[in-house]
Coordinates of C-alpha atoms in Angstrom, one line a residue:
M1 CA -23.6 26.0 0.2
S2 CA -22.7 28.4 2.9
T3 CA -19.2 30.3 3.1
S4 CA -18.1 28.2 6.2
R5 CA -19.1 25.0 4.5
R6 CA -17.0 25.9 1.3
A7 CA -14.1 26.8 3.5
V8 CA -14.3 23.4 5.3
L9 CA -14.4 21.3 2.1
G10 CA -11.6 23.8 0.5
A11 CA -9.4 23.2 3.5
A12 CA -10.1 19.3 3.1
I13 CA -9.2 19.3 -0.4
G14 CA -6.2 21.4 0.1
G15 CA -4.9 18.9 2.8
A16 CA -4.7 15.8 0.6
V17 CA -1.0 15.7 0.9
A18 CA -0.8 16.0 4.6
A19 CA -2.5 12.3 4.8
G20 CA 0.3 10.7 2.9
I21 CA -2.0 8.9 0.7
P22 CA -0.3 7.6 -2.4
G23 CA -1.2 9.3 -5.7
L24 CA -3.2 12.1 -4.2
A25 CA -2.8 15.8 -5.6
T26 CA -0.4 18.4 -4.3
A27 CA -2.1 21.2 -2.2
A28 CA -1.6 23.7 -5.1
N29 CA -3.3 21.7 -7.7
A30 CA -5.9 19.9 -5.5
Q31 CA -8.7 22.0 -6.9
G32 CA -7.8 21.4 -10.5
T33 CA -5.8 24.4 -11.1
P34 CA -3.4 24.2 -13.9
G35 CA 0.0 22.9 -13.3
S36 CA 2.2 19.8 -13.8
A37 CA 1.1 17.9 -10.7
A38 CA -2.0 15.6 -10.5
A39 CA -5.2 17.6 -9.9
W40 CA -8.8 16.9 -8.9
Q41 CA -11.0 17.1 -11.9
L42 CA -14.7 17.7 -11.4
R43 CA -16.7 14.9 -13.0
W44 CA -20.1 14.9 -11.3
S45 CA -22.1 17.8 -9.7
P46 CA -25.9 17.1 -9.9
S47 CA -28.5 19.5 -8.9
A48 CA -31.3 17.7 -6.9
S49 CA -33.9 20.5 -8.1
V50 CA -32.8 20.1 -11.7
D51 CA -31.6 16.6 -12.1
K52 CA -33.6 14.9 -9.5
L53 CA -33.0 11.2 -9.3
R54 CA -31.6 11.1 -12.8
A55 CA -28.5 12.1 -10.9
F56 CA -28.0 8.3 -10.1
E57 CA -27.2 5.3 -12.1
T58 CA -30.0 3.1 -10.5
L59 CA -32.6 3.5 -7.6
E60 CA -33.4 0.6 -5.0
D61 CA -36.5 2.1 -3.6
D62 CA -38.6 -0.5 -1.9
R63 CA -37.5 -3.3 -4.1
A64 CA -40.0 -5.7 -2.4
D65 CA -43.0 -3.2 -2.7
S66 CA -43.4 -3.6 1.0
H67 CA -44.8 -0.2 1.6
P68 CA -46.4 1.2 -1.5
A69 CA -48.7 3.6 0.5
A70 CA -45.3 5.7 1.4
A71 CA -43.9 5.7 -1.9
P72 CA -41.7 7.1 -3.0
H73 CA -39.2 6.6 -0.2
I74 CA -36.4 8.3 -2.2
L75 CA -36.9 11.8 -3.7
A76 CA -35.4 15.1 -4.7
E77 CA -36.8 17.7 -2.3
G78 CA -35.6 21.2 -3.1
D79 CA -31.7 21.3 -3.3
T80 CA -31.4 17.8 -1.3
F81 CA -31.9 14.1 -1.8
R82 CA -34.3 12.6 0.8
F83 CA -34.2 8.9 2.0
T84 CA -37.2 8.0 4.2
M85 CA -37.4 4.7 6.1
H86 CA -40.2 3.4 8.0
T87 CA -40.1 0.5 10.7
V88 CA -42.4 -1.5 8.4
D89 CA -40.4 -1.2 5.1
R90 CA -38.7 -4.6 4.1
D91 CA -36.2 -5.3 1.5
T92 CA -36.4 -8.6 -0.7
S93 CA -34.3 -10.1 2.1
T94 CA -36.8 -9.7 4.7
D95 CA -34.3 -9.4 7.6
R96 CA -33.3 -6.1 6.5
Q97 CA -34.3 -2.6 5.0
R98 CA -32.9 -0.9 2.0
H99 CA -33.6 2.5 0.2
E100 CA -30.5 3.2 -1.8
V101 CA -29.3 4.9 -4.8
T102 CA -26.2 4.0 -6.7
G103 CA -23.5 5.4 -9.1
C104 CA -23.0 8.8 -10.7
R105 CA -25.1 9.5 -13.6
D106 CA -23.8 12.3 -15.9
G107 CA -26.3 12.9 -18.8
N108 CA -27.1 9.6 -20.7
S109 CA -23.8 7.9 -19.2
F110 CA -22.5 7.1 -15.7
L111 CA -19.0 7.5 -14.2
Q112 CA -16.9 4.3 -14.4
W113 CA -14.7 4.0 -11.4
K114 CA -11.7 1.7 -12.7
K115 CA -8.8 -0.2 -11.1
G116 CA -5.7 2.2 -11.0
E117 CA -7.8 5.4 -10.7
T118 CA -8.3 7.7 -7.7
W119 CA -11.6 9.1 -6.9
R120 CA -13.2 11.5 -4.3
I121 CA -16.7 12.1 -3.3
T122 CA -17.7 15.2 -1.2
Y123 CA -21.3 16.0 0.0
S124 CA -23.3 17.3 3.0
M125 CA -25.4 15.0 5.0
F126 CA -28.2 15.6 7.6
I127 CA -28.7 12.8 10.1
P128 CA -31.6 13.3 12.4
S129 CA -31.7 11.9 15.9
S130 CA -34.3 9.4 14.7
L131 CA -31.6 7.9 12.7
K132 CA -29.7 6.2 15.3
A133 CA -26.8 3.8 15.5
T134 CA -27.5 0.2 15.8
T135 CA -26.1 -3.1 17.3
T136 CA -26.2 -4.6 13.8
F137 CA -25.4 -3.0 10.4
T138 CA -26.8 0.4 9.4
H139 CA -24.8 1.7 6.3
I140 CA -25.4 5.0 4.9
M141 CA -22.7 5.0 2.2
Q142 CA -21.0 2.0 0.5
M143 CA -18.4 1.3 -2.2
K144 CA -19.3 -1.8 -4.3
Q145 CA -18.7 -3.9 -7.2
P146 CA -21.9 -3.8 -9.2
G147 CA -24.0 -6.9 -9.5
Q148 CA -25.5 -9.5 -7.1
G149 CA -23.9 -11.4 -4.6
T150 CA -20.8 -9.2 -3.9
G151 CA -19.9 -7.8 -0.4
P152 CA -19.0 -4.0 -0.1
I153 CA -15.5 -2.8 -0.4
V154 CA -16.0 0.2 1.9
V155 CA -18.8 1.1 4.3
Q156 CA -19.9 4.3 6.1
S157 CA -21.9 3.0 9.1
L158 CA -23.8 4.0 12.2
R159 CA -22.6 1.4 14.8
R160 CA -23.7 1.1 18.5
S161 CA -21.3 -0.6 20.9
G162 CA -21.7 -0.4 24.7
G163 CA -24.5 2.0 24.3
R164 CA -22.3 4.5 22.5
Q165 CA -23.5 5.7 19.1
T166 CA -20.8 6.0 16.6
I167 CA -20.3 6.8 12.9
E168 CA -17.4 4.8 11.4
L169 CA -15.7 4.1 8.0
K170 CA -14.6 0.4 7.5
L171 CA -13.0 -1.7 4.9
F172 CA -15.4 -4.4 4.9
E173 CA -13.7 -7.5 3.4
Q174 CA -10.4 -6.8 5.5
N175 CA -12.3 -5.9 8.6
I176 CA -10.3 -2.8 9.0
T177 CA -11.8 0.3 10.8
V178 CA -10.3 3.4 9.3
G179 CA -11.9 5.7 11.6
S180 CA -14.8 6.2 14.1
T181 CA -16.3 9.1 15.9
D182 CA -19.3 9.9 18.2
L183 CA -22.6 10.2 16.2
E184 CA -24.6 12.0 18.7
P185 CA -22.9 15.4 18.4
L186 CA -23.6 15.1 14.6
H187 CA -27.4 14.7 15.0
N188 CA -29.6 17.2 13.7
K189 CA -27.0 19.2 11.8
W190 CA -25.5 19.2 8.5
T191 CA -22.1 17.4 8.3
D192 CA -19.6 17.6 5.4
V193 CA -18.1 14.5 4.2
D194 CA -14.9 14.1 2.0
F195 CA -14.1 10.5 0.9
Q196 CA -11.0 9.7 -1.2
M197 CA -10.2 6.3 -2.7
K198 CA -7.3 4.8 -4.7
I199 CA -8.7 1.8 -6.5
A200 CA -6.2 -1.1 -6.4
D201 CA -5.7 -4.8 -5.7
G202 CA -3.4 -6.2 -3.0
S203 CA -1.8 -3.6 -0.9
A204 CA -1.6 -0.7 -3.4
G205 CA -5.2 0.9 -2.5
S206 CA -5.9 3.7 -0.1
V207 CA -8.6 5.5 1.5
R208 CA -9.1 8.9 3.3
W209 CA -12.2 10.0 5.4
I210 CA -13.0 13.5 6.6
L211 CA -16.0 14.7 8.4
S212 CA -16.3 18.4 9.2
S213 CA -19.3 20.4 10.8
G214 CA -19.7 24.0 11.7
G215 CA -16.2 24.9 10.1
T216 CA -14.6 22.1 12.5
T217 CA -12.8 19.1 11.4
I218 CA -14.4 16.2 13.5
I219 CA -12.4 13.5 12.1
D220 CA -9.6 13.0 9.4
R221 CA -8.4 9.3 8.9
S222 CA -6.5 7.7 6.2
R223 CA -5.4 4.1 5.7
S224 CA -3.0 2.9 2.9
G225 CA -1.6 -0.6 1.9
V226 CA -5.2 -2.0 1.5
D227 CA -7.2 -3.8 -1.0
T228 CA -9.9 -1.6 -2.8
F229 CA -10.9 -3.4 -5.7
L230 CA -12.9 -6.9 -6.3
A231 CA -13.7 -6.9 -9.9
D232 CA -15.2 -4.9 -12.9
R233 CA -15.5 -1.5 -11.5
V234 CA -16.2 0.3 -8.1
R235 CA -19.7 2.1 -7.7
P236 CA -20.8 4.2 -4.8
K237 CA -24.2 3.9 -3.0
W238 CA -26.1 6.1 -0.6
G239 CA -29.1 5.8 1.5
I240 CA -30.2 3.8 4.4
Y241 CA -29.4 0.2 4.4
R242 CA -29.8 -1.5 7.7
S243 CA -30.5 -4.8 9.6
L244 CA -33.7 -5.6 11.6
G245 CA -31.6 -7.4 14.0
D246 CA -30.8 -4.4 16.2
S247 CA -31.1 -5.4 20.0
S248 CA -31.2 -1.8 21.5
G249 CA -34.5 -0.6 20.4
S250 CA -33.0 2.1 18.1
L251 CA -35.0 1.3 15.0
Q252 CA -37.5 4.2 14.3
N253 CA -39.0 5.8 11.3
C254 CA -36.3 8.1 10.0
H255 CA -34.8 9.8 7.2
L256 CA -31.3 11.0 5.8
L257 CA -30.8 14.1 3.7
L258 CA -27.8 14.6 1.2
S259 CA -26.8 17.7 -0.5
Q260 CA -24.0 19.3 -2.6
M261 CA -22.9 16.0 -4.1
R262 CA -19.7 16.0 -6.0
A263 CA -17.3 13.5 -7.5
Y264 CA -13.8 14.2 -8.7
Q265 CA -11.1 12.2 -10.5
L266 CA -7.4 12.5 -9.9
V267 CA -5.9 13.3 -13.4

């Protein structure tokens, strides 16, 4: 990771208190330094070149076997994880496409995000101009309850409205947009993501979403007093999951790159 990228993520971690999100660490202890206040403990830091796809709990790579000639659609490539989507790819629900990974695997086990806990994910993403926002859903990160038939809790999505391409974070079940910013300035460059989530029922949950690029904070939004739990546990997902119902002509062969993935728990 470059010096400037480390500085941006460090500043984001140090600024947790400024957002006023319940339960987050103080600035002095935000990186896990000893002290009496709560601190972020690093729980997951996979290396794409070493751990490869063993970094994740499960893979959802062309579940319908719609395009075997292009397999694998998800792979570790140098120090990045790459998700490649083609216009001919189909999920088992044929009105959509999906190449995603789930969860955070650490050796022979995986992280369990439970109710009452606070978690943070940081990583860098590269969105090429071929991965466009669409008039229907295009999710590139989700927080979900594991299992079939449950909707997402939180989605990070590429959404087109009135011709404008945006990237947004939304509380899905409650239809609450936490924040949104223009996507096009982020195309073809690395963008740092810092996502924080206090897992709780009713109005006891909270989220914070920070995007930074080139040493500059693009957006920093938070929302408290929200429901961030369904049942069992919360599990993150990354990749490309998009509807074929786009009406803007934005669906193209594309890819998404992720690097420097980290998970922290507030303890």
